[in-house]
Short mmCIF file of C-alpha atoms in Angstrom, two decimals:
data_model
loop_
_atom_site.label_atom_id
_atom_site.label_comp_id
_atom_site.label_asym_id
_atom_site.label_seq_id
_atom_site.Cartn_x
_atom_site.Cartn_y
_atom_site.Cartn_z
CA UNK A 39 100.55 84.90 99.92
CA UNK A 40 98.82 82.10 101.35
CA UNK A 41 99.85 78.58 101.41
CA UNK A 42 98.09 75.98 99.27
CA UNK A 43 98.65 72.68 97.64
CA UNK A 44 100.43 72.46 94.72
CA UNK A 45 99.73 69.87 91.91
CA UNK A 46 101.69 69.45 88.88
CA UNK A 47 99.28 66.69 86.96
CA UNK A 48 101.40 65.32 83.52
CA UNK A 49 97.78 65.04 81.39
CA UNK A 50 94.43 66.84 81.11
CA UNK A 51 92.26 64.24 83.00
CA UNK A 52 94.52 64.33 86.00
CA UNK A 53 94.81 68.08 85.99
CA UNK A 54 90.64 68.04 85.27
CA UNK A 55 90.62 65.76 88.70
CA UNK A 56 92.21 68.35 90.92
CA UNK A 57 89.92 71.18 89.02
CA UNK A 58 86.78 69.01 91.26
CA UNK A 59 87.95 70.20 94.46
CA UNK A 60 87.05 73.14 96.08
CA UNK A 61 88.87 76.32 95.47
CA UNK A 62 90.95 74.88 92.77
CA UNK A 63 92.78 77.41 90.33
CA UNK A 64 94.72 76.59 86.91
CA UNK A 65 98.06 78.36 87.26
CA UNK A 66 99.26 78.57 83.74
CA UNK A 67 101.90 80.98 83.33
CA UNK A 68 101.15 83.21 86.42
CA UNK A 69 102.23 86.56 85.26
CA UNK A 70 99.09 87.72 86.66
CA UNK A 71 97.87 84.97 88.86
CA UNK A 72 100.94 84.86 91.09
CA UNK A 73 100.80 89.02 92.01
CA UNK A 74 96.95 89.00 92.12
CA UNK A 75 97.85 86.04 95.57
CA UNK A 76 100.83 87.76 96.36
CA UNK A 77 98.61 90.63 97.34
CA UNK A 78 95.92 88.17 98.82
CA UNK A 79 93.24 89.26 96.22
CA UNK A 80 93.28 85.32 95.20
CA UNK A 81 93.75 82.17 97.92
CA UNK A 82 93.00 79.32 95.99
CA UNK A 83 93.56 76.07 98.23
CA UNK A 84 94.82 74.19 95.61
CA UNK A 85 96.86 75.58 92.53
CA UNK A 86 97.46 73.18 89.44
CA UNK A 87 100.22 74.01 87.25
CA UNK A 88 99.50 73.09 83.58
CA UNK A 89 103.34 73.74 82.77
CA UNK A 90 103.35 69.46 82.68
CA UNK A 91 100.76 68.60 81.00
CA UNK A 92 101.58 67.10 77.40
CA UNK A 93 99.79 68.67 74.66
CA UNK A 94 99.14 71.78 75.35
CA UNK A 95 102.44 73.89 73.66
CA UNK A 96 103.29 73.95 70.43
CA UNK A 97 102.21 76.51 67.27
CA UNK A 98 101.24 74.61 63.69
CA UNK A 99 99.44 76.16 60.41
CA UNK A 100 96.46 73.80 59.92
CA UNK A 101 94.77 74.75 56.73
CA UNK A 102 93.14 78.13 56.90
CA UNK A 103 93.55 78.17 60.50
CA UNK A 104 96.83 79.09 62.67
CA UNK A 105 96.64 76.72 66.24
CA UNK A 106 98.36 77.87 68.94
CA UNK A 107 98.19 75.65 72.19
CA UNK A 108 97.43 77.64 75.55
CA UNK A 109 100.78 76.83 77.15
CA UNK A 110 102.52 78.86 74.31
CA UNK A 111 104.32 81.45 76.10
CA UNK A 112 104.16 85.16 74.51
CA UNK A 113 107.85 85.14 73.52
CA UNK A 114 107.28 81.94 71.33
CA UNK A 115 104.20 83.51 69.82
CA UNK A 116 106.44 87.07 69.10
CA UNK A 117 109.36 84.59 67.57
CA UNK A 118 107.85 82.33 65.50
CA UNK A 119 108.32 81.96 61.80
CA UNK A 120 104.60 80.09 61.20
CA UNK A 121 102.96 82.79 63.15
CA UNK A 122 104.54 85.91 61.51
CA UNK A 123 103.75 84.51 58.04
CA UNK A 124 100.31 83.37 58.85
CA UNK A 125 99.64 86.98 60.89
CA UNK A 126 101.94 89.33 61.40
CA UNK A 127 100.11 91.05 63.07
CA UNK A 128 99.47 88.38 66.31
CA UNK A 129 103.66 88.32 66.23
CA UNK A 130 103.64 91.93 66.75
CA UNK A 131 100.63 92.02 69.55
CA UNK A 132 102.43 89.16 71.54
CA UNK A 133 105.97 91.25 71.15
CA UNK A 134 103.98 93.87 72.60
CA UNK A 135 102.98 92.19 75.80
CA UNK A 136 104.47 93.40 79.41
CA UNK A 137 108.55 93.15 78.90
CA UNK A 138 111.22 89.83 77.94
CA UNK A 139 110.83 88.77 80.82
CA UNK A 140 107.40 88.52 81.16
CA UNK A 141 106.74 87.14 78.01
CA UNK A 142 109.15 84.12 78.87
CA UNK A 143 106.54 82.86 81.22
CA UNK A 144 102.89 84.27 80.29
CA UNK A 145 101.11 81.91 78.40
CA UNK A 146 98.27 82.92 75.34
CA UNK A 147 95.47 80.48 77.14
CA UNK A 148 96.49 81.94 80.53
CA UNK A 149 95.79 86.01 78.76
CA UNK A 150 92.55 84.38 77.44
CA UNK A 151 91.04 82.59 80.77
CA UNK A 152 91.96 86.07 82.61
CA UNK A 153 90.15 88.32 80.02
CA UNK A 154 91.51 91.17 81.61
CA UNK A 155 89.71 94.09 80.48
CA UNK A 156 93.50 95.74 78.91
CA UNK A 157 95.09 92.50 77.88
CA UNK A 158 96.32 92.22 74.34
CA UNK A 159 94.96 88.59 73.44
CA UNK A 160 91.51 89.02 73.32
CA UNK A 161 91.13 91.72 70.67
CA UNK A 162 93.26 89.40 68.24
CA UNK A 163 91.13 86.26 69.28
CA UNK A 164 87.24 88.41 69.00
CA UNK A 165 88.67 90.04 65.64
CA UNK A 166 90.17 86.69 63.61
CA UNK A 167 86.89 85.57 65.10
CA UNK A 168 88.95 82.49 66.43
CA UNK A 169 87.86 79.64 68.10
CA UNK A 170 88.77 78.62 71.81
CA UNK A 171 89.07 75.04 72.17
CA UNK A 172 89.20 73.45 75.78
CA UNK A 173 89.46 70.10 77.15
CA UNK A 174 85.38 69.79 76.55
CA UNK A 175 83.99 71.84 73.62
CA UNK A 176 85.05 74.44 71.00
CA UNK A 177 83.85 78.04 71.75
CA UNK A 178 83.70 80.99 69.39
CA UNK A 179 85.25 84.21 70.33
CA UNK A 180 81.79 86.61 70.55
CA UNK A 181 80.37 83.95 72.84
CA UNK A 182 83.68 83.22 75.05
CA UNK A 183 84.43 86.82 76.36
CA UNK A 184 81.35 87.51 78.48
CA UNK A 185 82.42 89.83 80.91
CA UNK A 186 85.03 92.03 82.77
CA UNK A 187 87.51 89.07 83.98
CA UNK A 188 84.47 86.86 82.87
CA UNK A 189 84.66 84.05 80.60
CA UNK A 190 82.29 81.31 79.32
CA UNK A 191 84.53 78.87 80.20
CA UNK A 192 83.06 76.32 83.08
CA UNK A 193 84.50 75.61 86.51
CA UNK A 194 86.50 72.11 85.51
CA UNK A 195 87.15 73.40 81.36
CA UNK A 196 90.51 74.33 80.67
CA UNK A 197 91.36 76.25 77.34
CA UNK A 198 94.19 73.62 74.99
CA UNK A 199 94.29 75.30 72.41
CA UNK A 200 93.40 78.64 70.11
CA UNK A 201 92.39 78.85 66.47
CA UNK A 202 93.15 81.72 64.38
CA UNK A 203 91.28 81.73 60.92
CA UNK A 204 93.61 83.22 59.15
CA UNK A 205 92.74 86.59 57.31
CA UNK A 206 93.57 88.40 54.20
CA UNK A 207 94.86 91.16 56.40
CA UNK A 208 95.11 92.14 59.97
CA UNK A 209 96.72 95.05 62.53
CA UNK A 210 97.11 95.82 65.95
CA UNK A 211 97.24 99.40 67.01
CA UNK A 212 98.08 99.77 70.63
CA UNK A 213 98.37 102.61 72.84
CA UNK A 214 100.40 101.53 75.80
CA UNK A 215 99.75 102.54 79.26
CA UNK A 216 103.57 103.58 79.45
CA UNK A 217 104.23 102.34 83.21
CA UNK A 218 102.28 99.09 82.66
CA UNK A 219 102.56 98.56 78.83
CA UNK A 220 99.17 97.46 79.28
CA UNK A 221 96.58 98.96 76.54
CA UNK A 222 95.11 101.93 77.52
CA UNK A 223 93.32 101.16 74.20
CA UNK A 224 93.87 98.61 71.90
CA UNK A 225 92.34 98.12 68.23
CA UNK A 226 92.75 94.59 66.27
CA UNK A 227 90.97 95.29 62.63
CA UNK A 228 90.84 91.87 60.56
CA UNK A 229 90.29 91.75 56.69
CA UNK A 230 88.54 88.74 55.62
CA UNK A 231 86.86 87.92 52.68
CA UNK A 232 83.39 87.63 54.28
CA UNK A 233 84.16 91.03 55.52
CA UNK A 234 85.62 93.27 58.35
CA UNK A 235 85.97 92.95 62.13
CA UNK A 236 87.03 95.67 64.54
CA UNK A 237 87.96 94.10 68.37
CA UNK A 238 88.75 96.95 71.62
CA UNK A 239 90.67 96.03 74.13
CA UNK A 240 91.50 98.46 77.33
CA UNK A 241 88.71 100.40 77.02
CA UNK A 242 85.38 98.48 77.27
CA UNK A 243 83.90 98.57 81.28
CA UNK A 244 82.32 94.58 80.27
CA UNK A 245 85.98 93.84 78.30
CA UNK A 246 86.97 93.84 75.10
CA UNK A 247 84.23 94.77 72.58
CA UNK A 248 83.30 95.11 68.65
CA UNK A 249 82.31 98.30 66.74
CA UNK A 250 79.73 97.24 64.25
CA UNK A 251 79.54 100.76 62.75
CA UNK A 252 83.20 100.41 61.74
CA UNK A 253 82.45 97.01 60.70
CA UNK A 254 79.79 98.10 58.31
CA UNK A 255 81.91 100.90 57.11
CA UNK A 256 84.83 99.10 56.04
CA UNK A 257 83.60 95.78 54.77
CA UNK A 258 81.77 98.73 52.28
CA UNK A 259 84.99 100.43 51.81
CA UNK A 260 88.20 99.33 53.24
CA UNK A 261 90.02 103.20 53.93
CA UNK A 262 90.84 105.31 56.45
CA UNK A 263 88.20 107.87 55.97
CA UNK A 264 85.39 105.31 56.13
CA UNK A 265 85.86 105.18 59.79
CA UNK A 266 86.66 108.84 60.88
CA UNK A 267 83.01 110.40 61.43
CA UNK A 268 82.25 107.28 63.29
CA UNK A 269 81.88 108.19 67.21
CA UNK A 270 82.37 105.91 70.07
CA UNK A 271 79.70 106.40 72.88
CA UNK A 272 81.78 106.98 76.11
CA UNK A 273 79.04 105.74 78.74
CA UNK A 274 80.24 102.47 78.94
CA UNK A 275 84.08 102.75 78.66
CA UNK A 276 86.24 103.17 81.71
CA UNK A 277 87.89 106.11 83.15
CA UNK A 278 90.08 106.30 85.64
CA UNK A 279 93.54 108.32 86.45
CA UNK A 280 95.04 106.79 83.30
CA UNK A 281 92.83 108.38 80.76
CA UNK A 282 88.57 109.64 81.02
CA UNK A 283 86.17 107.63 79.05
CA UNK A 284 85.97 110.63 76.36
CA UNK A 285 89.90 110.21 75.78
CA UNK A 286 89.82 106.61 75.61
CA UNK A 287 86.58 106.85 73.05
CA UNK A 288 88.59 109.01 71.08
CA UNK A 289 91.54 106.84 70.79
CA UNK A 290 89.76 104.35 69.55
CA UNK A 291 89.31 106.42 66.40
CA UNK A 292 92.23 106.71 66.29
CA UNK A 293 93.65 103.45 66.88
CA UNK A 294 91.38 101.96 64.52
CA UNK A 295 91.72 104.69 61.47
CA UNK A 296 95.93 103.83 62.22
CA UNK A 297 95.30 99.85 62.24
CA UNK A 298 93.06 100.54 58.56
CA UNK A 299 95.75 102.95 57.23
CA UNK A 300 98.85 99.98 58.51
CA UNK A 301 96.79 97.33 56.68
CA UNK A 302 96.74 99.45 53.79
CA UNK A 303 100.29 99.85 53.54
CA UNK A 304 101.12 96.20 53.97
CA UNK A 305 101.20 93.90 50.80
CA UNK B 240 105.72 70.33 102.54
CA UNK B 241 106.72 70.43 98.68
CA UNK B 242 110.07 69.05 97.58
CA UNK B 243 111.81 70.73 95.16
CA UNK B 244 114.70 70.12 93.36
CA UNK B 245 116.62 72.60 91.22
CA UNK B 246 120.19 72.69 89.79
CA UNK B 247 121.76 76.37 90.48
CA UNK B 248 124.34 77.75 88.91
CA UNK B 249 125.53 74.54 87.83
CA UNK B 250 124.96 72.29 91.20
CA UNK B 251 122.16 70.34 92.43
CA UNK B 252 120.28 71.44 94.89
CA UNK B 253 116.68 70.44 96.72
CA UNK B 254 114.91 71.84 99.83
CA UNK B 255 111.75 70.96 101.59
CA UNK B 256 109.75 74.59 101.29
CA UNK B 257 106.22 75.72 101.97
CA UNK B 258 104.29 75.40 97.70
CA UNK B 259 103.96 79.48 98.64
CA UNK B 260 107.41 79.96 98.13
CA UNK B 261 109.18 82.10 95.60
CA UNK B 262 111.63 81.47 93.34
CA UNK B 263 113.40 84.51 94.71
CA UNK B 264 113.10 83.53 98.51
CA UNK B 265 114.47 80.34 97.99
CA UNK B 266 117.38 81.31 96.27
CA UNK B 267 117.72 84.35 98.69
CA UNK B 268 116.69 83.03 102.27
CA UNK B 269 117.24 79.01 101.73
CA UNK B 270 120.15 78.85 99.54
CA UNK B 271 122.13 82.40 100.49
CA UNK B 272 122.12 83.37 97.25
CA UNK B 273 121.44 87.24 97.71
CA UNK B 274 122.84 88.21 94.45
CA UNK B 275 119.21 88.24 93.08
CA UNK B 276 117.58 90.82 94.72
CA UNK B 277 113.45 92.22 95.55
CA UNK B 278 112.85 95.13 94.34
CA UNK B 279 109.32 96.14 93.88
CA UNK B 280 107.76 92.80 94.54
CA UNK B 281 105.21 93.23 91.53
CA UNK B 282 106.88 92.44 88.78
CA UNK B 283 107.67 95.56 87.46
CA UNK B 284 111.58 96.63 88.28
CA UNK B 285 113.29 93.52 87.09
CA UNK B 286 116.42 93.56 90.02
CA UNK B 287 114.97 89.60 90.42
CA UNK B 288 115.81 88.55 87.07
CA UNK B 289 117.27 84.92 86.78
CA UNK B 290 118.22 82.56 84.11
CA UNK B 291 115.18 79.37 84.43
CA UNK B 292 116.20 77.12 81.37
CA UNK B 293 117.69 79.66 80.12
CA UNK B 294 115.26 82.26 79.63
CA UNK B 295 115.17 85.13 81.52
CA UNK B 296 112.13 85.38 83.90
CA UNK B 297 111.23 87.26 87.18
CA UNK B 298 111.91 85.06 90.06
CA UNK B 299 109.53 87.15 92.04
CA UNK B 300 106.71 85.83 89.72
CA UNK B 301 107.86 82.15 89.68
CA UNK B 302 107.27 80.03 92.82
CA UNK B 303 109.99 78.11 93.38
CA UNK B 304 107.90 74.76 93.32
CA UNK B 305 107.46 76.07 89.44
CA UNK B 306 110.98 75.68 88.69
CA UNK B 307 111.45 72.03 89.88
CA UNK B 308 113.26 70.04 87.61
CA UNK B 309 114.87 73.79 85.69
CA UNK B 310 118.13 74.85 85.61
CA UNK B 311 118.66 78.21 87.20
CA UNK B 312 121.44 80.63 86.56
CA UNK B 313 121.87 83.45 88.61
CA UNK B 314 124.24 86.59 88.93
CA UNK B 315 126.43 84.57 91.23
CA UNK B 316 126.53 81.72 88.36
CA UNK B 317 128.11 83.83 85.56
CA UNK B 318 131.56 84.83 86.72
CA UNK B 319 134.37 81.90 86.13
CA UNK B 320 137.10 81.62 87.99
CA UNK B 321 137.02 84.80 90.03
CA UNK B 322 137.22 86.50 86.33
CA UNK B 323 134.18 88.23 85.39
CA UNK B 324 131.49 87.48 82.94
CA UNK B 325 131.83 89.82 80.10
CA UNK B 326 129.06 91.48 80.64
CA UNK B 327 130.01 91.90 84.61
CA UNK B 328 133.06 93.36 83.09
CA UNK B 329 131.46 95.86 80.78
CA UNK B 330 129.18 97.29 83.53
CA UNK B 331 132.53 98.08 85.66
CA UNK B 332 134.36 99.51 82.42
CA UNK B 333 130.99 101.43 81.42
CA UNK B 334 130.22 103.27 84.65
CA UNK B 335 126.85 100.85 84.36
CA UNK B 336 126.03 101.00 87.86
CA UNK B 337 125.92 103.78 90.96
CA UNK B 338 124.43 102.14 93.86
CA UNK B 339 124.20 98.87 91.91
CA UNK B 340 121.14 97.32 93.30
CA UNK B 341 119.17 97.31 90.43
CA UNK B 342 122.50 95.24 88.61
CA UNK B 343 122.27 91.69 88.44
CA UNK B 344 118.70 91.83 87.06
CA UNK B 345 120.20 94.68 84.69
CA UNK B 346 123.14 91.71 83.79
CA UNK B 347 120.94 88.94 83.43
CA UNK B 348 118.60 90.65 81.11
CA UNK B 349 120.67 92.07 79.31
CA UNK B 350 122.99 88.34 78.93
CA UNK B 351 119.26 86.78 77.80
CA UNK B 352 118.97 89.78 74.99
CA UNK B 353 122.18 89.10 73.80
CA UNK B 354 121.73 85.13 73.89
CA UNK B 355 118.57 86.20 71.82
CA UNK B 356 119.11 88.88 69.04
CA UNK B 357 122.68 88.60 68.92
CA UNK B 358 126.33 90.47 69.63
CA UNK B 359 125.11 93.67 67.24
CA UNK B 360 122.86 95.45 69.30
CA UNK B 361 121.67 98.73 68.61
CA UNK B 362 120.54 101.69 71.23
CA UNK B 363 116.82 101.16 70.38
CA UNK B 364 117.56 97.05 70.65
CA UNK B 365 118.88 97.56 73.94
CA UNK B 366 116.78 99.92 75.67
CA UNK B 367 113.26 97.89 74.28
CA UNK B 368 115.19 94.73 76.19
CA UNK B 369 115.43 96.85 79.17
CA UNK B 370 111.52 97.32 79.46
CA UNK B 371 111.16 95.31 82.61
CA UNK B 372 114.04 96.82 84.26
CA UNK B 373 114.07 99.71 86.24
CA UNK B 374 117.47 101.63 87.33
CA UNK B 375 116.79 104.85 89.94
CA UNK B 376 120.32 106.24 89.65
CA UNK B 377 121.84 106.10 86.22
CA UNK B 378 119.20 107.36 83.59
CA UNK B 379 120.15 104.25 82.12
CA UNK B 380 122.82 106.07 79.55
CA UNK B 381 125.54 104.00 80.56
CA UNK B 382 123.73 101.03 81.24
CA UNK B 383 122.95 100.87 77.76
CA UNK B 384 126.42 101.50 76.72
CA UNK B 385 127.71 98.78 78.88
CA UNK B 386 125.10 96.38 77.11
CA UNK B 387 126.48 97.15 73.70
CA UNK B 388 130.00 96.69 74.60
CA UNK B 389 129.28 93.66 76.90
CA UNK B 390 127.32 92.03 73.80
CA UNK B 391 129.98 92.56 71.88
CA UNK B 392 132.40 91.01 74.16
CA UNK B 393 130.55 87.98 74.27
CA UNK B 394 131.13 87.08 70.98
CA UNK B 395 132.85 83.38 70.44
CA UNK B 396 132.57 83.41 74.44
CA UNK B 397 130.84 80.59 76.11
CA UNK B 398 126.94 81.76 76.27
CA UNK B 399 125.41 81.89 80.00
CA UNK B 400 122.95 78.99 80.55
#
């Protein structure tokens, strides 16, 4: 790894100070940032550690909405009482993240600002259709996830905090990549009362994506079968020694009938 | 250079290091501490697990700048008084270990699943809490076995930081 400069700023402004120098990266809980230097893909020159600044942890029910701040490590998300009766189903995607370890130190705005194309996060956030709220503006989930590793967030924005409207009904279907309990393919379906949203993580070559056919399909009729003749066009879903695109498409039939019939179960 | 200061196992301790440091380097190359040992180097194998506020974490994916101001317990910070932790101890009565390099991180983990879900821990409990730990030599059988018996051990006992 290279060196750098390390700053450890106790409030937002301070921390948006060092963001104005060149080559200036937000370290939040580093789960991936610190490998991704380690193997000299990253150098920033200057690192800033948000672990300090005040504000940014914590998880409350605010109305219809569940707010998580970005500094909310993965194990507090999989452990907490307000989030598993708000949505289960967020408890059991952040339980599902990377090992105990792991989820001691990665963070839910860190998972977000990465957008890795397999992460967990961002097929909960762009199905509860949550909002991302940074240190400068509040930004819906369809417009936030803009690429792979690609964000709308700007060069001195940092993400504080994450709302979740929360739904009638959600799941998470996730089939691990079993070495890197990353998703090979993940499906988030949300049941709301203005209707259904499907989210895919793992498998989209731009990210995580949403199926509007199963959309349609179950905000018609919420079952199992509504989704099954609905096909998944492979040519823009990646394939590489972990699964083809044709596999992965398929999965996400799968995935997603599995998320509709575990919603349908659940009271 | 980056001052940090850190209590291990119980004492103070602060070193002038480069920011790039590692949690694991530090405790390894500046404070002797070789208990804690690199396995893979990417996060994935777990032999680097340490206590930091009492959570288990990877200390090759902390820098040790990161952990200024913590508390850090590592597998030379849980024995007492030359008498081993009980989960040390179960590992020895168990068979837990062959070549034993993949142990400490094995002991610390499996101390921070029993400090979170309890002294009753089933198979399936245990091996999900092994996820980020990898053993080459055992098939893990025994590991698991020494993790039941060591969390039951604990019970009443004084809980590692």
């Amino acid at each position: 790894m290279y060196d750098f400069s390390f700053h450890r700023p106790a409030d937002l402004a301070s921390a948006e100070g060092y963001l104005k120098a060149a080559e200036a990266k937000l370290l939040a809980g580093g789960q991936t940032l610190i490998p991704t230097m380690k193997q000299r893909l990253a150098a920033p020159k200057h690192l800033v550690d948000l672990s300090n600044v005040a504000g940014l942890t914590g998880i409350e029910r605010k109305g219809r909405n569940l707010v998580i701040g970005a500094m909310t490590r993965h194990a507090e998300v999989a452990g907490s009482g307000v989030v598993n009766k708000a949505i289960p189903a967020l408890g059991l995607l952040a339980e599902g993240i990377g090992d105990p370890a792991v989820r001691n130190r990665g963070t839910i705005g860190g998972s977000l600002a990465n957008n890795d194309p397999s992460a967990d996060y961002p097929a909960a956030c762009l199905a509860l259709d949550a909002t991302i709220i940074t240190n400068k503006r509040e930004i819906g989930a369809d417009e936030f996830f803009t690429g792979l590793f690609e964000t709308a967030l700007g060069a001195d924005e940092i993400v504080t905090r994450v709302s979740f409207p929360v739904p009638i009904k959600a799941a998470y279907l996730k089939f691990p990549n079993p070495a890197s309990r990353y998703a090979l393919v993940g499906v988030f379906v949300a049941k709301d009362t203005d209707g259904v949203r499907v989210a895919v993580t793992g498998a989209g070559e731009s990210g995580v994506f949403r199926v509007p056919a199963m959309e349609r399909a179950l905000s018609k009729k919420f079952s199992a079968k509504a989704v099954e003749g609905i096909k998944i066009d492979p040519s823009t879903l990646i394939s590489d020694i972990h699964g083809s695109a044709a596999y992965r498409a398929h999965l996400v039939g799968v995935l997603a009938r599995r998320a509709v019939e575990t919603i349908a179960k659940t009271k | 250079m980056p001052k940090v200061n850190l209590t291990v196992n119980g004492k103070p301790v602060s070193a002038d290091i480069e920011a790039r440091t590692l949690l694991v380097t530090m405790l390894r190359e500046t404070l002797k501490l070789t208990g804690t040992h690199v396995g893979c180097d990417t996060s994935q194998c777990g032999a680097c697990v340490v206590h930091v506020d009492g959570k288990a974490v990877k200390s090759c994916t902390m820098l040790a700048v990161q952990a200024d101001g913590a508390r850090v317990v590592t597998i030379e910070g849980l024995a007492t008084d030359g008498t081993l932790h009980p989960m040390q101890e179960a590992f020895r009565e168990n068979h837990g270990l062959q070549c034993g390099f993949c142990t400490p991180g094995m002991i610390m983990t499996a101390v921070d699943l029993v400090n979170r879900e309890g002294n009753e821990l089933d198979e399936h409990a245990i091996r999900e809490g092994l996820e980020g730990n990898l053993c080459r030599c055992t098939g893990y059988h025994n590991i698991v076995k020494s993790i039941a018996a060591g969390a039951r051990a604990m019970k009443g006992k004084r809980r590692a930081a």
